[in-house]
Coordinates of C-alpha atoms and ligand atoms in Angstrom, one line a residue:
Chain A
X1 CA -6.0 -44.8 -16.7
X2 CA -2.4 -45.9 -17.6
X3 CA -3.1 -49.1 -15.9
X4 CA -6.1 -49.8 -17.9
X5 CA -4.3 -48.9 -21.2
X6 CA -1.4 -51.4 -20.0
X7 CA -4.1 -54.0 -19.2
X8 CA -5.7 -54.0 -22.7
X9 CA -2.4 -54.2 -24.4
X10 CA -2.3 -58.0 -24.4
X11 CA -4.7 -59.8 -26.6
X12 CA -5.3 -62.5 -24.0
X13 CA -6.4 -59.8 -21.5
X14 CA -8.7 -58.4 -24.0
X15 CA -10.2 -61.6 -24.9
X16 CA -10.6 -62.4 -21.3
X17 CA -12.2 -59.3 -20.4
X18 CA -14.6 -59.4 -23.3
X19 CA -15.7 -62.9 -22.3
X20 CA -16.1 -61.8 -18.7
X21 CA -18.2 -58.7 -19.6
X22 CA -20.4 -60.9 -21.9
X23 CA -20.9 -63.3 -19.0
X24 CA -21.8 -60.6 -16.8
X25 CA -24.2 -59.0 -19.2
X26 CA -25.8 -62.4 -19.5
X27 CA -26.2 -63.0 -15.8
X28 CA -27.6 -59.5 -15.4
X29 CA -29.9 -59.7 -18.3
X30 CA -31.3 -63.1 -17.7
X31 CA -34.3 -62.1 -15.6
X32 CA -35.1 -59.4 -18.1
X33 CA -34.8 -61.4 -21.3
X34 CA -36.2 -64.6 -19.9
X35 CA -38.5 -63.2 -17.2
X36 CA -40.4 -66.7 -16.5
X37 CA -39.2 -69.7 -14.7
X38 CA -36.4 -71.1 -16.9
X39 CA -37.4 -74.7 -15.7
X40 CA -40.9 -74.2 -17.1
X41 CA -41.8 -76.1 -20.2
X42 CA -41.6 -73.8 -23.3
X43 CA -42.3 -76.0 -26.3
X44 CA -41.8 -79.6 -27.7
X45 CA -39.2 -81.7 -26.2
X46 CA -35.9 -82.1 -27.8
X47 CA -36.2 -79.4 -30.4
X48 CA -32.8 -79.0 -32.2
X49 CA -31.3 -75.6 -32.2
X50 CA -31.8 -73.1 -35.0
X51 CA -35.2 -74.4 -36.0
X52 CA -37.7 -72.3 -34.2
X53 CA -36.5 -68.6 -33.8
X54 CA -38.5 -68.3 -30.6
X55 CA -36.5 -70.9 -29.1
X56 CA -33.0 -70.4 -30.9
X57 CA -31.0 -73.0 -29.1
X58 CA -33.8 -75.5 -29.1
X59 CA -35.3 -77.5 -26.1
X60 CA -34.3 -80.0 -23.8
X61 CA -35.8 -83.5 -22.8
X62 CA -38.6 -81.8 -21.1
X63 CA -39.2 -79.0 -23.5
X64 CA -37.3 -76.3 -21.7
X65 CA -35.8 -73.3 -23.4
X66 CA -32.1 -74.0 -23.7
X67 CA -31.2 -70.5 -24.3
X68 CA -33.0 -69.3 -21.3
X69 CA -31.4 -72.0 -19.0
X70 CA -28.1 -70.9 -20.5
X71 CA -28.6 -67.3 -19.4
X72 CA -29.9 -68.3 -16.0
X73 CA -27.1 -70.8 -15.6
X74 CA -24.6 -67.9 -16.2
X75 CA -26.1 -66.2 -13.1
X76 CA -25.6 -69.4 -10.7
X77 CA -22.0 -70.0 -12.1
X78 CA -21.1 -66.4 -11.6
X79 CA -22.8 -65.9 -8.4
X80 CA -21.2 -69.2 -6.7
X81 CA -17.9 -68.7 -8.3
X82 CA -17.5 -65.1 -6.9
X83 CA -18.9 -65.9 -3.6
X84 CA -16.8 -68.9 -3.1
X85 CA -13.6 -67.2 -4.1
X86 CA -14.5 -64.2 -1.9
X87 CA -15.0 -66.5 1.0
X88 CA -11.9 -68.5 0.5
X89 CA -9.8 -65.4 0.0
X90 CA -11.2 -63.9 3.3
X91 CA -10.7 -67.1 5.4
X92 CA -7.3 -67.6 3.8
X93 CA -6.2 -64.0 4.4
X94 CA -7.5 -64.0 8.0
X95 CA -5.8 -67.5 8.9
X96 CA -2.7 -66.6 7.1
X97 CA -2.4 -63.2 9.0
X98 CA -3.0 -64.7 12.3
X99 CA -0.7 -67.5 11.8
X100 CA 2.2 -65.3 10.4
X101 CA 1.7 -62.6 13.0
X102 CA 1.2 -64.5 16.1
X103 CA 4.0 -67.0 15.4
X104 CA 4.8 -69.7 17.8
X105 CA 2.1 -72.3 18.8
X106 CA -0.8 -70.6 17.0
X107 CA 1.2 -70.5 13.7
X108 CA 2.1 -74.2 14.1
X109 CA -1.6 -75.2 14.9
X110 CA -2.9 -73.0 12.2
X111 CA -0.6 -74.3 9.5
X112 CA -1.2 -78.0 10.4
X113 CA -4.9 -77.3 9.9
X114 CA -4.0 -75.7 6.6
X115 CA -1.9 -78.8 5.8
X116 CA -4.6 -81.1 6.8
X117 CA -7.2 -79.3 4.3
X118 CA -4.6 -79.2 1.6
X119 CA -4.0 -82.9 1.6
X120 CA -7.7 -83.8 1.1
X121 CA -8.4 -83.1 -2.7
X122 CA -10.6 -80.0 -2.7
X123 CA -13.4 -81.6 -4.7
X124 CA -13.8 -84.7 -2.5
X125 CA -14.1 -82.2 0.4
X126 CA -16.8 -80.2 -1.4
X127 CA -18.6 -83.4 -2.4
X128 CA -18.5 -84.7 1.2
X129 CA -19.7 -81.5 2.8
X130 CA -22.5 -81.1 0.3
X131 CA -23.6 -84.8 0.8
X132 CA -23.6 -84.3 4.6
X133 CA -25.2 -80.8 4.7
X134 CA -27.6 -81.0 1.8
X135 CA -27.6 -79.1 -1.4
X136 CA -28.3 -75.5 -1.4
X137 CA -26.7 -72.4 -2.9
X138 CA -24.9 -71.4 0.4
X139 CA -23.8 -74.9 1.2
X140 CA -22.2 -75.3 -2.3
X141 CA -20.5 -71.8 -1.8
X142 CA -19.3 -73.0 1.6
X143 CA -18.2 -76.3 0.3
X144 CA -16.1 -74.9 -2.5
X145 CA -14.7 -72.3 -0.2
X146 CA -13.6 -74.9 2.1
X147 CA -11.2 -76.4 -0.3
X148 CA -9.9 -73.3 -1.8
X149 CA -8.8 -71.2 1.1
X150 CA -5.4 -72.9 1.8
X151 CA -3.5 -71.3 -1.1
X152 CA -4.4 -67.7 0.0
X153 CA -3.6 -68.6 3.6
X154 CA -0.1 -69.6 2.6
X155 CA 0.6 -66.6 0.5
X156 CA -1.0 -64.1 3.2
X157 CA 1.3 -65.8 5.9
X158 CA 4.5 -65.7 3.9
X159 CA 3.8 -61.9 3.1
X160 CA 3.0 -61.2 6.7
X161 CA 6.0 -62.8 7.9
X162 CA 8.1 -60.2 6.0
X163 CA 5.8 -57.3 6.9
X164 CA 5.8 -57.8 10.6
X165 CA 9.6 -57.1 10.6
X166 CA 9.1 -53.6 9.2
X167 CA 9.7 -50.4 11.3
X168 CA 6.2 -49.3 11.1
X169 CA 4.9 -52.5 12.9
X170 CA 7.2 -51.9 15.5
X171 CA 6.2 -48.2 15.5
X172 CA 2.5 -49.4 16.1
X173 CA 3.8 -51.5 19.0
X174 CA 5.5 -48.3 20.5
X175 CA 2.4 -46.3 20.4
X176 CA 0.5 -49.1 22.4
X177 CA -1.7 -50.3 19.5
X178 CA -3.3 -53.8 20.5
X179 CA -1.9 -56.8 18.6
X180 CA -5.2 -57.6 17.0
X181 CA -5.4 -54.1 15.6
X182 CA -1.9 -54.2 14.4
X183 CA -2.4 -57.6 12.6
X184 CA -5.7 -56.7 10.8
X185 CA -5.4 -52.9 10.4
X186 CA -1.7 -52.3 9.8
X187 CA -0.4 -55.6 8.5
X188 CA -3.3 -57.3 6.6
X189 CA -4.2 -54.5 4.0
X190 CA -0.4 -54.4 3.0
X191 CA -0.3 -58.1 2.7
X192 CA -3.4 -58.4 0.4
X193 CA -1.9 -57.7 -3.0
X194 CA -0.2 -61.2 -3.7
X195 CA -3.3 -62.8 -2.2
X196 CA -5.7 -61.1 -4.6
X197 CA -3.5 -62.1 -7.5
X198 CA -4.6 -65.6 -6.9
X199 CA -8.4 -64.7 -7.1
X200 CA -8.7 -65.3 -10.9
X201 CA -7.4 -69.0 -10.6
X202 CA -9.8 -69.5 -7.5
X203 CA -12.7 -68.1 -9.3
X204 CA -12.3 -70.2 -12.3
X205 CA -11.6 -73.4 -10.1
X206 CA -14.8 -72.5 -8.1
X207 CA -16.9 -72.3 -11.3
X208 CA -15.6 -75.6 -12.5
X209 CA -16.2 -77.2 -9.1
X210 CA -19.7 -75.8 -8.9
X211 CA -20.4 -77.3 -12.4
X212 CA -18.9 -80.7 -11.3
X213 CA -21.1 -80.8 -8.0
X214 CA -24.2 -79.9 -10.2
X215 CA -23.4 -82.5 -12.8
X216 CA -23.3 -85.0 -9.9
X217 CA -26.9 -83.9 -8.8
X218 CA -25.4 -82.0 -5.7
X219 CA -26.2 -78.5 -6.9
X220 CA -29.1 -76.4 -5.6
X221 CA -32.1 -78.2 -7.2
X222 CA -34.0 -75.0 -7.6
X223 CA -31.6 -73.4 -9.9
X224 CA -30.5 -73.9 -13.5
X225 CA -26.8 -74.6 -13.5
X226 CA -24.7 -75.5 -16.5
X227 CA -23.4 -78.6 -14.8
X228 CA -26.9 -79.7 -14.3
X229 CA -27.6 -79.1 -17.9
X230 CA -24.7 -81.1 -19.0
X231 CA -25.9 -83.9 -16.7
X232 CA -29.5 -83.7 -18.3
X233 CA -28.1 -83.9 -21.7
X234 CA -26.0 -86.8 -21.0
X235 CA -29.1 -89.2 -21.2
X236 CA -29.7 -88.1 -24.8
X237 CA -26.0 -87.7 -25.8
X238 CA -26.3 -89.7 -29.0
X239 CA -29.5 -88.2 -30.3
X240 CA -29.2 -84.7 -29.1
X241 CA -25.6 -83.9 -28.3
X242 CA -26.0 -80.2 -28.4
X243 CA -27.7 -80.4 -25.0
X244 CA -24.5 -81.3 -23.6
X245 CA -22.3 -79.3 -25.9
X246 CA -23.9 -76.0 -25.5
X247 CA -23.3 -75.5 -21.6
X248 CA -20.1 -77.3 -22.0
X249 CA -18.8 -74.4 -24.4
X250 CA -20.1 -71.9 -22.1
X251 CA -18.3 -73.3 -19.1
X252 CA -15.1 -73.7 -20.9
X253 CA -15.3 -70.0 -22.4
X254 CA -16.3 -68.7 -18.9
X255 CA -13.4 -70.2 -17.1
X256 CA -10.9 -69.3 -19.9
X257 CA -12.2 -65.7 -19.7
X258 CA -11.9 -65.5 -16.0
X259 CA -8.4 -66.9 -16.2
X260 CA -7.1 -64.7 -18.8
X261 CA -8.6 -61.4 -17.5
X262 CA -7.1 -62.3 -14.0
X263 CA -3.8 -62.8 -15.7
X264 CA -4.0 -59.5 -17.5
X265 CA -4.6 -57.7 -14.2
X266 CA -1.6 -59.5 -12.5
X267 CA 0.5 -58.7 -15.4
X268 CA -0.4 -55.0 -15.6
X269 CA 0.3 -54.5 -12.0
X270 CA 3.5 -56.4 -12.2
X271 CA 4.6 -54.1 -14.9
X272 CA 3.8 -51.3 -12.8
X273 CA 5.6 -52.5 -9.9
X274 CA 8.8 -53.0 -12.0
X275 CA 8.4 -49.6 -13.5
X276 CA 8.2 -47.7 -10.2
Chain B
X1 CA 15.3 -37.1 38.7
X2 CA 16.4 -40.3 36.8
X3 CA 13.8 -41.2 33.8
X4 CA 15.6 -44.3 32.8
X5 CA 18.1 -46.5 34.5
X6 CA 19.4 -49.6 32.6
X7 CA 21.8 -52.0 34.5
X8 CA 23.6 -54.9 33.1
X9 CA 21.5 -55.2 30.1
X10 CA 22.4 -58.3 28.1
X11 CA 21.0 -59.7 24.8
X12 CA 22.5 -62.8 23.0
X13 CA 21.9 -64.1 19.6
X14 CA 23.2 -67.3 18.1
X15 CA 25.6 -66.9 15.3
X16 CA 26.8 -70.1 13.5
X17 CA 25.5 -72.3 16.3
X18 CA 27.5 -70.4 18.9
X19 CA 26.1 -67.7 21.3
X20 CA 27.4 -64.2 21.0
X21 CA 26.3 -61.2 22.8
X22 CA 24.8 -58.3 20.7
X23 CA 24.6 -56.3 24.0
X24 CA 26.7 -57.4 27.1
X25 CA 26.3 -55.9 30.7
X26 CA 25.4 -52.4 29.5
X27 CA 24.5 -49.9 32.2
X28 CA 23.4 -46.2 32.1
X29 CA 21.1 -43.7 33.4
X30 CA 19.3 -40.8 31.8
X31 CA 17.9 -37.9 33.8
X32 CA 14.9 -35.7 33.1
X33 CA 15.2 -33.4 30.1
X34 CA 18.8 -35.0 29.6
X35 CA 20.1 -36.4 26.4
X36 CA 22.4 -39.4 26.4
X37 CA 23.9 -40.3 23.2
X38 CA 24.9 -43.8 22.2
X39 CA 27.7 -44.0 19.7
X40 CA 29.8 -46.8 18.2
X41 CA 30.7 -48.6 14.8
X42 CA 28.1 -50.6 12.9
X43 CA 27.1 -53.8 14.6
X44 CA 28.0 -52.4 18.1
X45 CA 24.7 -52.9 19.5
X46 CA 23.1 -49.5 19.4
X47 CA 19.8 -50.4 17.8
X48 CA 19.6 -53.5 19.9
X49 CA 19.7 -51.5 23.1
X50 CA 17.0 -49.1 21.6
X51 CA 14.7 -52.0 21.0
X52 CA 15.4 -53.5 24.3
X53 CA 14.6 -50.3 26.1
X54 CA 11.2 -50.0 24.1
X55 CA 10.4 -53.6 24.9
X56 CA 10.5 -54.4 21.3
X57 CA 13.0 -57.2 22.2
X58 CA 13.1 -59.1 25.5
X59 CA 16.8 -59.0 27.3
X60 CA 18.5 -62.2 28.4
X61 CA 19.6 -60.4 31.7
X62 CA 19.5 -57.0 33.2
X63 CA 17.1 -54.4 34.5
X64 CA 15.4 -51.5 33.1
X65 CA 13.7 -48.9 35.3
X66 CA 11.6 -46.6 33.8
X67 CA 10.4 -43.6 36.1
X68 CA 11.5 -45.4 39.0
X69 CA 9.4 -48.6 38.3
X70 CA 10.5 -52.0 36.9
X71 CA 9.7 -51.8 33.2
X72 CA 10.4 -55.3 32.5
X73 CA 7.7 -56.4 35.0
X74 CA 5.0 -55.0 32.7
X75 CA 3.1 -56.9 30.3
X76 CA -0.2 -56.8 28.2
X77 CA -2.5 -53.9 28.7
X78 CA -0.3 -52.5 31.5
X79 CA 2.7 -52.3 29.1
X80 CA 0.7 -50.8 26.4
X81 CA -0.7 -48.1 28.8
X82 CA 2.8 -47.4 30.0
X83 CA 4.2 -47.0 26.4
X84 CA 2.6 -43.5 26.1
X85 CA 5.5 -42.3 28.2
X86 CA 8.3 -43.9 26.1
X87 CA 8.4 -43.1 22.5
X88 CA 10.6 -43.7 19.5
X89 CA 11.6 -42.0 16.2
X90 CA 13.1 -44.3 13.6
X91 CA 15.9 -43.7 11.1
X92 CA 13.8 -44.2 7.7
X93 CA 10.8 -41.8 8.1
X94 CA 9.2 -43.7 5.1
X95 CA 9.7 -47.2 6.5
X96 CA 8.2 -46.1 10.0
X97 CA 4.9 -45.5 8.8
X98 CA 2.2 -47.7 7.3
X99 CA 2.5 -47.1 3.6
X100 CA -1.3 -46.6 3.3
X101 CA -1.5 -44.1 6.2
X102 CA -2.4 -40.5 5.9
X103 CA -0.6 -37.9 8.3
X104 CA -3.9 -37.4 10.1
X105 CA -4.3 -41.2 10.8
X106 CA -0.8 -41.5 11.9
X107 CA -1.2 -38.8 14.5
X108 CA -4.7 -39.9 15.5
X109 CA -3.8 -43.3 16.5
X110 CA -1.7 -42.5 19.6
X111 CA -4.4 -40.0 20.8
X112 CA -7.0 -42.5 20.1
X113 CA -5.2 -45.4 21.8
X114 CA -4.3 -43.8 25.0
X115 CA -7.7 -41.7 25.3
X116 CA -6.0 -38.3 25.2
X117 CA -8.7 -36.6 23.3
X118 CA -12.2 -37.4 22.2
X119 CA -13.2 -38.1 18.8
X120 CA -14.3 -34.5 18.0
X121 CA -11.4 -33.0 19.8
X122 CA -8.8 -34.9 17.9
X123 CA -8.6 -32.9 14.6
X124 CA -7.7 -29.9 16.7
X125 CA -5.0 -31.8 18.7
X126 CA -3.6 -33.1 15.3
X127 CA -3.5 -29.6 13.9
X128 CA -1.8 -28.4 17.1
X129 CA 0.8 -31.2 17.1
X130 CA 1.6 -30.3 13.3
X131 CA 2.1 -26.8 14.1
X132 CA 4.3 -27.6 17.2
X133 CA 6.8 -29.5 15.0
X134 CA 6.6 -26.6 12.4
X135 CA 4.3 -28.0 9.8
X136 CA 1.2 -26.6 8.1
X137 CA -1.9 -28.1 9.7
X138 CA -3.1 -28.5 6.3
X139 CA -0.6 -31.4 5.7
X140 CA -2.9 -33.6 7.8
X141 CA -5.0 -35.0 4.9
X142 CA -2.1 -35.9 2.8
X143 CA -0.7 -39.5 2.4
X144 CA 2.5 -40.3 4.1
X145 CA 4.2 -40.9 0.7
X146 CA 3.1 -37.5 -0.5
X147 CA 5.3 -35.5 1.8
X148 CA 9.0 -34.8 1.8
X149 CA 11.5 -36.8 4.0
X150 CA 12.1 -33.8 6.4
X151 CA 8.3 -33.3 6.8
X152 CA 8.0 -37.2 7.4
X153 CA 10.5 -36.9 10.3
X154 CA 8.6 -33.8 11.6
X155 CA 5.5 -36.0 11.6
X156 CA 7.3 -38.9 13.3
X157 CA 8.3 -36.4 16.0
X158 CA 4.9 -35.1 16.3
X159 CA 3.6 -38.6 16.7
X160 CA 6.3 -39.3 19.4
X161 CA 5.2 -36.2 21.5
X162 CA 1.6 -36.8 21.0
X163 CA 1.2 -38.6 24.2
X164 CA 3.5 -36.4 26.2
X165 CA 6.2 -38.8 26.9
X166 CA 9.2 -38.4 29.4
X167 CA 11.6 -40.3 27.0
X168 CA 12.2 -40.4 23.4
X169 CA 14.5 -42.9 21.8
X170 CA 15.9 -41.7 18.4
X171 CA 17.7 -44.4 16.5
X172 CA 19.8 -42.4 13.8
X173 CA 16.7 -40.2 13.5
X174 CA 18.6 -37.5 11.6
X175 CA 21.0 -39.6 9.6
X176 CA 18.9 -40.0 6.5
X177 CA 18.3 -36.3 6.1
X178 CA 20.5 -33.9 4.4
X179 CA 22.5 -31.3 6.3
X180 CA 20.3 -28.2 6.3
X181 CA 17.2 -30.2 7.0
X182 CA 19.0 -32.1 9.7
X183 CA 20.1 -28.8 11.5
X184 CA 16.4 -27.6 11.7
X185 CA 15.3 -31.0 13.0
X186 CA 18.0 -30.9 15.7
X187 CA 16.8 -27.4 16.6
X188 CA 13.3 -28.6 17.0
X189 CA 14.4 -31.5 19.2
X190 CA 16.3 -29.1 21.4
X191 CA 13.5 -26.8 21.8
X192 CA 11.0 -29.6 22.6
X193 CA 13.5 -30.7 25.2
X194 CA 13.6 -27.5 27.0
X195 CA 9.9 -26.8 26.8
X196 CA 8.5 -30.2 27.6
X197 CA 11.3 -31.6 29.5
X198 CA 11.7 -34.8 27.5
X199 CA 14.8 -36.9 27.8
X200 CA 16.4 -38.3 24.8
X201 CA 18.3 -41.6 24.0
X202 CA 20.0 -40.3 21.1
X203 CA 21.7 -42.9 18.7
X204 CA 24.0 -41.7 16.1
X205 CA 27.4 -42.5 14.5
X206 CA 28.0 -38.9 13.9
X207 CA 29.9 -37.3 16.7
X208 CA 29.4 -33.8 15.3
X209 CA 25.6 -34.1 15.8
X210 CA 26.1 -35.8 19.2
X211 CA 28.2 -33.0 20.4
X212 CA 25.5 -30.5 19.2
X213 CA 22.7 -32.0 21.2
X214 CA 24.0 -34.5 23.8
X215 CA 24.8 -34.0 27.5
X216 CA 26.6 -37.2 28.0
X217 CA 27.9 -39.9 25.6
X218 CA 28.3 -43.8 25.9
X219 CA 30.7 -45.3 23.2
X220 CA 30.0 -49.0 22.5
X221 CA 32.1 -51.5 20.8
X222 CA 31.0 -55.0 20.2
X223 CA 28.0 -54.8 22.6
X224 CA 30.0 -53.5 25.5
X225 CA 30.5 -49.9 26.8
X226 CA 34.1 -49.0 26.2
X227 CA 33.9 -45.3 27.4
X228 CA 31.4 -42.8 28.8
X229 CA 31.1 -39.3 30.1
X230 CA 30.4 -35.8 29.2
X231 CA 29.8 -35.6 25.6
X232 CA 32.1 -32.5 24.8
X233 CA 34.9 -33.8 27.1
X234 CA 34.9 -37.4 25.5
X235 CA 34.8 -36.2 22.1
X236 CA 37.5 -33.6 22.7
X237 CA 39.7 -36.2 24.3
X238 CA 38.8 -39.7 23.8
X239 CA 40.3 -42.4 26.0
X240 CA 39.4 -45.6 24.2
X241 CA 40.7 -46.8 20.8
X242 CA 37.2 -47.0 19.4
X243 CA 36.5 -43.4 20.7
X244 CA 39.7 -42.1 18.9
X245 CA 38.8 -43.9 15.7
X246 CA 35.4 -42.4 15.8
X247 CA 36.6 -38.9 16.2
X248 CA 39.2 -39.4 13.5
X249 CA 36.3 -40.5 11.2
X250 CA 34.4 -37.2 11.8
X251 CA 36.3 -34.5 10.0
X252 CA 33.5 -31.8 10.6
X253 CA 34.7 -31.8 14.3
X254 CA 37.6 -29.8 13.5
X255 CA 35.1 -27.0 12.9
X256 CA 33.5 -25.8 16.0
X257 CA 30.0 -26.1 14.9
X258 CA 28.3 -29.3 13.8
Ligands
ATP1 N1 17.8 -60.7 15.1 C1 19.2 -61.0 15.3 N2 19.7 -62.1 15.1 C2 21.0 -62.2 15.1 N3 21.9 -61.3 15.3 C3 21.3 -60.1 15.4 C4 19.9 -59.8 15.2 N4 19.8 -58.4 15.3 C5 21.1 -57.9 15.5 N5 21.9 -58.8 15.4 C6 23.4 -58.5 15.5 O1 23.6 -58.0 16.7 C7 24.6 -56.9 16.6 C8 24.3 -55.6 16.9 O2 23.4 -55.1 16.0 P1 22.6 -53.7 16.0 O3 21.7 -53.5 15.1 O4 22.2 -53.4 17.4 O5 23.9 -52.8 15.6 P2 24.0 -51.1 15.5 O6 25.1 -50.6 16.5 O7 22.7 -50.5 15.5 O8 24.6 -51.0 14.1 P3 24.4 -49.8 12.9 O9 25.3 -48.7 13.2 O10 24.8 -50.7 11.7 O11 22.9 -49.6 12.9 C9 25.1 -57.1 15.0 O12 26.3 -57.9 15.1 C10 24.0 -57.8 14.4 O13 24.4 -58.4 13.3
MG2 MG1 21.4 -49.6 14.2

């Protein structure tokens, strides 16, 4: 309770949490408010916003309802962002724990692999991966995670290196616990807090990467995405700029909201740590 | 019967590029239900010996025989299985447990790992272990950080005896406790020793405590043994300079009880 109150003390955290809540409501409400196919034609093409109140944000080049697309796009952005970040954190935590706990050659090998992934720009990696495997939601998630796990891996490894010297790890060895159980049951859970602190940045970056992939036409073609909407609108940027501006604003607000809310969480737990 | 026989144990580290011996050619034996104390100034190698004996560190030279068999020859699953008989209690009872653990989990682990009791039996075993070390069985569901330091050290002892060991290494196991709690923990250790025939390798810088619990004492300085013998005799009349200094630094010795 205290922690919640501390979280809501900074205005940035409040703004971030509200944006995030709005986004989640949009994503959850999309199939209820706009039950049909958001890619179906709903009216005349290129209807400007605020003209027809049954299509408040107007229509795009093909006559699709922009508001419906926006809501369904929030679903995709959030799902891909969260899934990719979760996958990146999981891979990173496991690789970092193995490297830090095993030490020696295994550590050396895993960290060289991490270096290799880190030197390739993560967007190029995602681009190459989707181009080869083909665009679908799962592939996009995997492609983004592929470029995002190295940060969590490094943080997890550093934390594990300090935890493995603690008495309780020696104690686990003394009672005959297997190394894998020590690494994943005793050490990993205690190494997680600083790894999880990275999650807001990773989610925000994942949402941006997904939008960029979709913008380049490498998103899942069966789903509405904000990046895809911006790309669609680009063709009529002079005559109907709102088609690019509306999803663009949604994207910026989302990324900002995720980031601010995440910072709020980190800050409130940091305060707690320094108080105790 | 000899439980543990250590001979010429040596462990070297590098300090500023030069090798130095944290433990040098140390030999001693502990018999069944015996207590051997290791005493010595800070940095004399006591904890290093403890960690070597427990195979938490590998020695550079020397032999460790545990219950008549070469303990250094074991590895992997065979070593893990053997660990049931050789347990440890750490100095800081808070650092010695996973901060997320509950009392029940801490005691469940050794029972599960060594297949001592079935899944359904284990809660009863845990309750019995808690009662054996003088704790309420209701403590089992508490988190480790929710019990007192003295209770925590009793849980550590309960965990150490869960697998019916023949030797327990206690590295400053009572040093962090206040005097009255310390006295009761020492009584518990003596009681366990006489009932279960457990041998102790008892590390302490407090000669008063050593005199109360140990049969024999080994005094170390800079990794080497400088004096050893019957605990009371050595403390009453130390021969080495380090032994004399340790006695002089323990004013409570002038009283007859620790
Ligand atoms: N990992 C290590 N690397 C280098 N030197 C070490 C290492 N571990 C211990 N030493 C050194 O070995 C010596 C013995 O240390 P040890 O911890 O065994 O002493 P101790 O007798 O337990 O001291 P205390 O009473 O303070 O606990 C010390 O000089 C210490 O600095
Ligand atoms: Mg020590």
